[in-house]
Amino acid sequence: MPTGPETSDDLPVREFNRTLRRAALVMIAVGVIARVFRFAIGPTIWGDEAMLGLNVADRGFLDLTRTLDYFQVSPVLFLWAERAVYLTFGDGEWALRLVPLLCGVAALAAFWEFARRTTSPTAAALAVGLLASARWPVVMCSTLKPYAVDLFWAAALLALAVNWHRRPTRMWVLLLLTAAVPVAVASSFPIVFVAGAISLYLLPVAWRHPDRRAKLLYLAFNLLLVAAFAGCLAVHRLEQKGEAGRAVERFMFDYWREGFPPENALRYPDWLLTRLAGRMSAYPIGDKNFGSTLTLALFAVGLWQTWRAGNRALVVLCTVPFALNLAAALMHKYPFGGCCRLSQHLAPAICLMAGVGWARVHVWLAPQLAGRLRLVRASLVLLAGYAVGQIVFDAVAPNHDPVCEMAKNLHRQMRGRLEPGDRIAFDPNSPVFQTATQDNQEVHWYVSRFRDQNLPPGVVPTPADVPGRLW
């Protein structure tokens, strides 16, 4: 149910709502353009992408279920989707980033459905504007990592859940939600936090439902959720066996350390506030060291307003994922905050409640709808301007890492000069090479794309041993 009705004495409510819906669709279009443009300019593959891409290129579907090389971890269905794209379209940046792009664009549509079914038109338009213009979701659409998938599944499952919550007679919605949850869990590590919140959110509706089918489908949703999570956990435990798996586990613990609570329990409140007001709440902008305080304040106002409006179920839906994520951080299983890309599954809840809070501020400043409409339009113009600024920034400086740029230029130059009989000798573990570049994974990725002409790593023959030239 919406968090509050729109009322006015100076502007027809229907016209106000219709105008806001059009404005929200414009913001979605701006968000899609920003994502597609970032994807189209083809930023160079950076270190993390290169290391995951090497696994996708070098392994078959079954091997992708085992411990990955280069200290990488990724959901198996995402890896399989990337492998399928690689086999179908090749190893270009556009091909390997196609899945994140599609998920990022679809997430906007799913989030709009979620927002418009749960909040007022003002709050929904502002919430969509926050997600559409935020920097991190845009960047994740052109990144060979599963973070855009996290956002998509969070928004999609939430949209299905609130649709059935509002109209429990539509069994097909609950059936679709039930069928989607195991796919979501196998595609995204943190989506289990969102799915757990959905289970709690739907429990009262399913419990009171007069149709037995609703109870059975709700039970099936939970059983599939637990089974999918247990299956992913079992695969992960198999990966941890052996020295390679334990090395990955140690690496990820150190890599995620900032997202784990401190050992001293007295420091928990400060640590938690720092995480909440840091990069995880960077919508549309923000940074660590309380750089996202304003968004967190709007989020808190939104929770208060939603609770005050009597929509306690929505408060549960938007806060339980945080609680479950925090519990996982306490067990050192998944980080809480620290970086926005690791918190994309929380983006729908953050943007929704921040939108509700921002809408409340608009009500305080402009009690009449005519004035409020002007204020909302101005706010959305600012968000759209920020998104356009990102497009201009990406157009002027699409690549920022000199090693990534060098690696891509090396590939481009070699591709123009290689002849059919040429062979390439490349040792990614050469101490001389590592000293020269500090991190060789980007170069390793781009050189590895000459697969038919590459010699085995470490093999350095004489020119007489190859039919053409030796590189």
Tab-separated table of N, CA and C in Angstrom, residues 348-463:
chain	number	residue	atom	x	y	z
A	348	PRO	N	17.650	-1.106	-3.856
A	348	PRO	CA	16.212	-0.808	-3.928
A	348	PRO	C	15.637	-0.295	-2.613
A	349	ALA	N	16.017	-0.903	-1.494
A	349	ALA	CA	15.508	-0.454	-0.201
A	349	ALA	C	16.022	0.940	0.128
A	350	ILE	N	17.309	1.193	-0.135
A	350	ILE	CA	17.887	2.505	0.170
A	350	ILE	C	17.222	3.585	-0.663
A	351	CYS	N	17.111	3.368	-1.972
A	351	CYS	CA	16.523	4.384	-2.844
A	351	CYS	C	15.043	4.583	-2.552
A	352	LEU	N	14.325	3.506	-2.253
A	352	LEU	CA	12.896	3.643	-1.973
A	352	LEU	C	12.658	4.488	-0.729
A	353	MET	N	13.320	4.140	0.377
A	353	MET	CA	13.095	4.873	1.615
A	353	MET	C	13.670	6.287	1.555
A	354	ALA	N	14.793	6.463	0.843
A	354	ALA	CA	15.318	7.819	0.656
A	354	ALA	C	14.350	8.652	-0.174
A	355	GLY	N	13.703	8.007	-1.163
A	355	GLY	CA	12.699	8.704	-1.950
A	355	GLY	C	11.496	9.112	-1.111
A	356	VAL	N	11.072	8.223	-0.217
A	356	VAL	CA	9.960	8.560	0.686
A	356	VAL	C	10.351	9.722	1.600
A	357	GLY	N	11.583	9.665	2.122
A	357	GLY	CA	12.037	10.751	2.979
A	357	GLY	C	12.143	12.062	2.237
A	358	TRP	N	12.653	12.013	1.014
A	358	TRP	CA	12.775	13.230	0.203
A	358	TRP	C	11.393	13.769	-0.150
A	359	ALA	N	10.441	12.889	-0.418
A	359	ALA	CA	9.075	13.321	-0.700
A	359	ALA	C	8.472	14.035	0.511
A	360	ARG	N	8.788	13.536	1.694
A	360	ARG	CA	8.293	14.180	2.917
A	360	ARG	C	8.855	15.586	3.049
A	361	VAL	N	10.115	15.770	2.705
A	361	VAL	CA	10.712	17.102	2.727
A	361	VAL	C	9.986	18.017	1.749
A	362	HIS	N	9.638	17.486	0.577
A	362	HIS	CA	8.894	18.281	-0.405
A	362	HIS	C	7.532	18.693	0.141
A	363	VAL	N	6.889	17.804	0.892
A	363	VAL	CA	5.593	18.138	1.489
A	363	VAL	C	5.749	19.255	2.513
A	364	TRP	N	6.798	19.186	3.313
A	364	TRP	CA	7.041	20.253	4.290
A	364	TRP	C	7.274	21.598	3.609
A	365	LEU	N	8.024	21.563	2.508
A	365	LEU	CA	8.370	22.810	1.831
A	365	LEU	C	7.235	23.345	0.962
A	366	ALA	N	6.419	22.442	0.415
A	366	ALA	CA	5.351	22.861	-0.501
A	366	ALA	C	4.088	22.062	-0.206
A	367	PRO	N	3.245	22.535	0.714
A	367	PRO	CA	2.022	21.779	1.073
A	367	PRO	C	1.046	21.630	-0.089
A	368	GLN	N	1.002	22.613	-1.000
A	368	GLN	CA	0.087	22.547	-2.134
A	368	GLN	C	0.740	21.820	-3.311
A	369	LEU	N	-0.073	21.085	-4.064
A	369	LEU	CA	0.474	20.241	-5.111
A	369	LEU	C	1.130	21.019	-6.250
A	370	ALA	N	0.614	22.184	-6.580
A	370	ALA	CA	1.203	22.948	-7.678
A	370	ALA	C	2.645	23.325	-7.350
A	371	GLY	N	2.854	23.844	-6.149
A	371	GLY	CA	4.211	24.197	-5.733
A	371	GLY	C	5.085	22.962	-5.568
A	372	ARG	N	4.484	21.890	-5.076
A	372	ARG	CA	5.251	20.662	-4.885
A	372	ARG	C	5.683	20.075	-6.223
A	373	LEU	N	4.821	20.174	-7.210
A	373	LEU	CA	5.171	19.644	-8.527
A	373	LEU	C	6.373	20.384	-9.097
A	374	ARG	N	6.400	21.685	-8.923
A	374	ARG	CA	7.553	22.458	-9.395
A	374	ARG	C	8.825	22.033	-8.656
A	375	LEU	N	8.685	21.785	-7.367
A	375	LEU	CA	9.838	21.384	-6.562
A	375	LEU	C	10.347	19.999	-6.978
A	376	VAL	N	9.421	19.066	-7.213
A	376	VAL	CA	9.819	17.724	-7.642
A	376	VAL	C	10.484	17.782	-9.013
A	377	ARG	N	9.930	18.555	-9.904
A	377	ARG	CA	10.536	18.694	-11.228
A	377	ARG	C	11.964	19.221	-11.121
A	378	ALA	N	12.157	20.227	-10.270
A	378	ALA	CA	13.497	20.790	-10.092
A	378	ALA	C	14.459	19.735	-9.546
A	379	SER	N	13.975	18.915	-8.614
A	379	SER	CA	14.817	17.863	-8.042
A	379	SER	C	15.194	16.842	-9.107
A	380	LEU	N	14.237	16.450	-9.928
A	380	LEU	CA	14.517	15.467	-10.981
A	380	LEU	C	15.424	16.045	-12.061
A	381	VAL	N	15.292	17.351	-12.336
A	381	VAL	CA	16.195	17.987	-13.291
A	381	VAL	C	17.627	17.943	-12.769
A	382	LEU	N	17.803	18.163	-11.460
A	382	LEU	CA	19.138	18.067	-10.861
A	382	LEU	C	19.698	16.650	-11.005
A	383	LEU	N	18.864	15.641	-10.737
A	383	LEU	CA	19.316	14.257	-10.873
A	383	LEU	C	19.650	13.925	-12.324
A	384	ALA	N	18.798	14.386	-13.236
A	384	ALA	CA	19.072	14.142	-14.653
A	384	ALA	C	20.351	14.849	-15.090
A	385	GLY	N	20.561	16.063	-14.578
A	385	GLY	CA	21.784	16.791	-14.891
A	385	GLY	C	23.021	16.059	-14.394
A	386	TYR	N	22.908	15.441	-13.218
A	386	TYR	CA	24.028	14.658	-12.693
A	386	TYR	C	24.313	13.455	-13.595
A	387	ALA	N	23.250	12.795	-14.056
A	387	ALA	CA	23.430	11.650	-14.956
A	387	ALA	C	24.065	12.080	-16.279
A	388	VAL	N	23.626	13.216	-16.814
A	388	VAL	CA	24.210	13.725	-18.053
A	388	VAL	C	25.673	14.104	-17.834
A	389	GLY	N	25.973	14.657	-16.662
A	389	GLY	CA	27.361	14.975	-16.340
A	389	GLY	C	28.246	13.742	-16.350
A	390	GLN	N	27.710	12.620	-15.867
A	390	GLN	CA	28.459	11.364	-15.919
A	390	GLN	C	28.742	10.944	-17.364
A	391	ILE	N	27.735	11.121	-18.232
A	391	ILE	CA	27.912	10.768	-19.646
A	391	ILE	C	29.036	11.600	-20.250
A	392	VAL	N	29.032	12.899	-19.959
A	392	VAL	CA	30.075	13.774	-20.493
A	392	VAL	C	31.440	13.370	-19.937
A	393	PHE	N	31.483	13.077	-18.649
A	393	PHE	CA	32.746	12.672	-18.016
A	393	PHE	C	33.279	11.391	-18.646
A	394	ASP	N	32.392	10.418	-18.857
A	394	ASP	CA	32.816	9.160	-19.469
A	394	ASP	C	33.250	9.359	-20.917
A	395	ALA	N	32.606	10.285	-21.612
A	395	ALA	CA	32.979	10.543	-23.002
A	395	ALA	C	34.363	11.173	-23.093
A	396	VAL	N	34.684	12.051	-22.141
A	396	VAL	CA	35.977	12.730	-22.154
A	396	VAL	C	37.090	11.825	-21.655
A	397	ALA	N	36.805	11.045	-20.607
A	397	ALA	CA	37.844	10.197	-20.002
A	397	ALA	C	37.282	8.812	-19.711
A	398	PRO	N	37.088	7.975	-20.747
A	398	PRO	CA	36.480	6.654	-20.527
A	398	PRO	C	37.386	5.681	-19.788
A	399	ASN	N	38.706	5.864	-19.857
A	399	ASN	CA	39.655	4.963	-19.210
A	399	ASN	C	40.544	5.769	-18.275
A	400	HIS	N	40.706	5.267	-17.067
A	400	HIS	CA	41.441	6.027	-16.069
A	400	HIS	C	42.692	5.311	-15.583
A	401	ASP	N	42.819	4.023	-15.816
A	401	ASP	CA	43.960	3.265	-15.335
A	401	ASP	C	45.000	3.177	-16.446
A	402	PRO	N	46.224	3.686	-16.230
A	402	PRO	CA	47.227	3.664	-17.314
A	402	PRO	C	47.636	2.254	-17.725
A	403	VAL	N	47.655	1.290	-16.779
A	403	VAL	CA	48.015	-0.087	-17.136
A	403	VAL	C	46.930	-0.698	-18.027
A	404	CYS	N	45.659	-0.467	-17.667
A	404	CYS	CA	44.554	-0.970	-18.496
A	404	CYS	C	44.623	-0.369	-19.903
A	405	GLU	N	44.894	0.932	-19.970
A	405	GLU	CA	44.973	1.596	-21.262
A	405	GLU	C	46.135	1.044	-22.083
A	406	MET	N	47.272	0.835	-21.428
A	406	MET	CA	48.438	0.284	-22.121
A	406	MET	C	48.139	-1.117	-22.644
A	407	ALA	N	47.465	-1.941	-21.826
A	407	ALA	CA	47.169	-3.309	-22.237
A	407	ALA	C	46.240	-3.329	-23.451
A	408	LYS	N	45.225	-2.479	-23.439
A	408	LYS	CA	44.299	-2.442	-24.569
A	408	LYS	C	44.995	-1.934	-25.842
A	409	ASN	N	45.846	-0.925	-25.698
A	409	ASN	CA	46.573	-0.414	-26.854
A	409	ASN	C	47.536	-1.459	-27.404
A	410	LEU	N	48.157	-2.233	-26.493
A	410	LEU	CA	49.048	-3.302	-26.928
A	410	LEU	C	48.284	-4.320	-27.771
A	411	HIS	N	47.098	-4.696	-27.308
A	411	HIS	CA	46.274	-5.650	-28.052
A	411	HIS	C	45.886	-5.086	-29.416
A	412	ARG	N	45.512	-3.820	-29.437
A	412	ARG	CA	45.089	-3.200	-30.699
A	412	ARG	C	46.249	-3.163	-31.706
A	413	GLN	N	47.439	-2.799	-31.234
A	413	GLN	CA	48.582	-2.716	-32.137
A	413	GLN	C	49.011	-4.097	-32.635
A	414	MET	N	49.016	-5.092	-31.729
A	414	MET	CA	49.409	-6.440	-32.144
A	414	MET	C	48.409	-7.025	-33.128
A	415	ARG	N	47.134	-6.756	-32.899
A	415	ARG	CA	46.102	-7.296	-33.781
A	415	ARG	C	46.281	-6.777	-35.210
A	416	GLY	N	46.773	-5.549	-35.334
A	416	GLY	CA	46.977	-4.977	-36.663
A	416	GLY	C	48.240	-5.466	-37.352
A	417	ARG	N	49.134	-6.107	-36.603
A	417	ARG	CA	50.412	-6.514	-37.182
A	417	ARG	C	50.611	-8.031	-37.238
A	418	LEU	N	49.873	-8.780	-36.465
A	418	LEU	CA	50.069	-10.233	-36.454
A	418	LEU	C	49.689	-10.843	-37.799
A	419	GLU	N	50.483	-11.821	-38.212
A	419	GLU	CA	50.210	-12.567	-39.429
A	419	GLU	C	49.873	-14.011	-39.057
A	420	PRO	N	49.235	-14.768	-39.955
A	420	PRO	CA	48.752	-16.115	-39.606
A	420	PRO	C	49.792	-17.045	-39.003
A	421	GLY	N	51.027	-17.004	-39.451
A	421	GLY	CA	52.027	-17.941	-38.945
A	421	GLY	C	52.755	-17.461	-37.701
A	422	ASP	N	52.469	-16.258	-37.222
A	422	ASP	CA	53.176	-15.707	-36.060
A	422	ASP	C	52.780	-16.430	-34.781
A	423	ARG	N	53.684	-16.441	-33.818
A	423	ARG	CA	53.407	-17.014	-32.495
A	423	ARG	C	53.825	-16.016	-31.419
A	424	ILE	N	53.133	-16.083	-30.256
A	424	ILE	CA	53.386	-15.151	-29.153
A	424	ILE	C	53.866	-15.938	-27.949
A	425	ALA	N	55.019	-15.549	-27.409
A	425	ALA	CA	55.536	-16.144	-26.174
A	425	ALA	C	55.286	-15.157	-25.040
A	426	PHE	N	54.502	-15.591	-24.050
A	426	PHE	CA	54.109	-14.679	-22.968
A	426	PHE	C	54.093	-15.445	-21.657
A	427	ASP	N	54.783	-14.927	-20.666
A	427	ASP	CA	54.803	-15.553	-19.346
A	427	ASP	C	54.211	-14.577	-18.337
A	428	PRO	N	52.938	-14.769	-17.936
A	428	PRO	CA	52.316	-13.824	-16.996
A	428	PRO	C	52.960	-13.807	-15.627
A	429	ASN	N	53.744	-14.833	-15.307
A	429	ASN	CA	54.372	-14.911	-13.985
A	429	ASN	C	55.830	-14.460	-13.994
A	430	SER	N	56.273	-13.886	-15.093
A	430	SER	CA	57.655	-13.428	-15.171
A	430	SER	C	57.916	-12.351	-14.128
A	431	PRO	N	58.939	-12.515	-13.261
A	431	PRO	CA	59.251	-11.475	-12.261
A	431	PRO	C	59.590	-10.136	-12.901
A	432	VAL	N	60.257	-10.178	-14.045
A	432	VAL	CA	60.591	-8.927	-14.715
A	432	VAL	C	59.324	-8.205	-15.173
A	433	PHE	N	58.389	-8.982	-15.732
A	433	PHE	CA	57.148	-8.386	-16.209
A	433	PHE	C	56.335	-7.818	-15.051
A	434	GLN	N	56.233	-8.548	-13.954
A	434	GLN	CA	55.460	-8.082	-12.810
A	434	GLN	C	56.087	-6.836	-12.206
A	435	THR	N	57.417	-6.766	-12.154
A	435	THR	CA	58.071	-5.588	-11.616
A	435	THR	C	57.781	-4.366	-12.487
A	436	ALA	N	57.684	-4.599	-13.778
A	436	ALA	CA	57.474	-3.474	-14.690
A	436	ALA	C	56.059	-2.929	-14.621
A	437	THR	N	55.067	-3.770	-14.367
A	437	THR	CA	53.670	-3.328	-14.437
A	437	THR	C	52.952	-3.336	-13.100
A	438	GLN	N	53.533	-3.889	-12.071
A	438	GLN	CA	52.922	-4.016	-10.758
A	438	GLN	C	51.775	-5.033	-10.766
A	439	ASP	N	50.887	-4.950	-11.724
A	439	ASP	CA	49.768	-5.894	-11.808
A	439	ASP	C	49.593	-6.278	-13.278
A	440	ASN	N	49.813	-7.541	-13.598
A	440	ASN	CA	49.855	-7.933	-15.002
A	440	ASN	C	48.571	-8.537	-15.517
A	441	GLN	N	47.506	-8.577	-14.731
A	441	GLN	CA	46.320	-9.320	-15.153
A	441	GLN	C	45.639	-8.677	-16.357
A	442	GLU	N	45.647	-7.357	-16.439
A	442	GLU	CA	45.044	-6.708	-17.605
A	442	GLU	C	45.796	-7.087	-18.879
A	443	VAL	N	47.132	-7.045	-18.820
A	443	VAL	CA	47.935	-7.421	-19.982
A	443	VAL	C	47.739	-8.899	-20.294
A	444	HIS	N	47.704	-9.724	-19.256
A	444	HIS	CA	47.477	-11.155	-19.432
A	444	HIS	C	46.167	-11.391	-20.185
A	445	TRP	N	45.115	-10.675	-19.807
A	445	TRP	CA	43.818	-10.851	-20.450
A	445	TRP	C	43.884	-10.481	-21.936
A	446	TYR	N	44.439	-9.310	-22.231
A	446	TYR	CA	44.437	-8.853	-23.615
A	446	TYR	C	45.342	-9.708	-24.499
A	447	VAL	N	46.490	-10.140	-23.980
A	447	VAL	CA	47.367	-11.000	-24.768
A	447	VAL	C	46.731	-12.380	-24.957
A	448	SER	N	46.017	-12.851	-23.942
A	448	SER	CA	45.407	-14.184	-24.032
A	448	SER	C	44.335	-14.256	-25.109
A	449	ARG	N	43.848	-13.117	-25.584
A	449	ARG	CA	42.809	-13.124	-26.606
A	449	ARG	C	43.331	-13.603	-27.963
A	450	PHE	N	44.652	-13.621	-28.133
A	450	PHE	CA	45.232	-14.200	-29.356
A	450	PHE	C	45.419	-15.700	-29.147
A	451	ARG	N	44.352	-16.403	-28.879
A	451	ARG	CA	44.459	-17.776	-28.400
A	451	ARG	C	45.147	-18.703	-29.406
A	452	ASP	N	44.804	-18.620	-30.665
A	452	ASP	CA	45.349	-19.546	-31.652
A	452	ASP	C	46.835	-19.332	-31.906
A	453	GLN	N	47.331	-18.176	-31.527
A	453	GLN	CA	48.733	-17.862	-31.807
A	453	GLN	C	49.599	-17.826	-30.558
A	454	ASN	N	48.992	-18.026	-29.383
A	454	ASN	CA	49.755	-18.011	-28.139
A	454	ASN	C	50.429	-19.352	-27.900
A	455	LEU	N	51.674	-19.308	-27.489
A	455	LEU	CA	52.371	-20.493	-27.021
A	455	LEU	C	52.026	-20.723	-25.551
A	456	PRO	N	52.220	-21.931	-25.032
A	456	PRO	CA	51.943	-22.160	-23.612
A	456	PRO	C	52.721	-21.181	-22.736
A	457	PRO	N	52.113	-20.704	-21.625
A	457	PRO	CA	52.796	-19.741	-20.747
A	457	PRO	C	54.164	-20.252	-20.313
A	458	GLY	N	55.151	-19.388	-20.390
A	458	GLY	CA	56.491	-19.735	-19.945
A	458	GLY	C	57.374	-20.345	-21.015
A	459	VAL	N	56.784	-20.760	-22.145
A	459	VAL	CA	57.559	-21.357	-23.232
A	459	VAL	C	58.145	-20.237	-24.093
A	460	VAL	N	59.459	-20.191	-24.207
A	460	VAL	CA	60.127	-19.166	-25.015
A	460	VAL	C	61.045	-19.868	-26.018
A	461	PRO	N	60.533	-20.240	-27.188
A	461	PRO	CA	61.348	-20.942	-28.187
A	461	PRO	C	62.223	-19.960	-28.962
A	462	THR	N	63.036	-20.492	-29.802
A	462	THR	CA	63.821	-19.659	-30.719
A	462	THR	C	62.987	-19.377	-31.957
A	463	PRO	N	63.316	-18.342	-32.699
A	463	PRO	CA	62.558	-18.044	-33.934
A	463	PRO	C	62.512	-19.188	-34.911
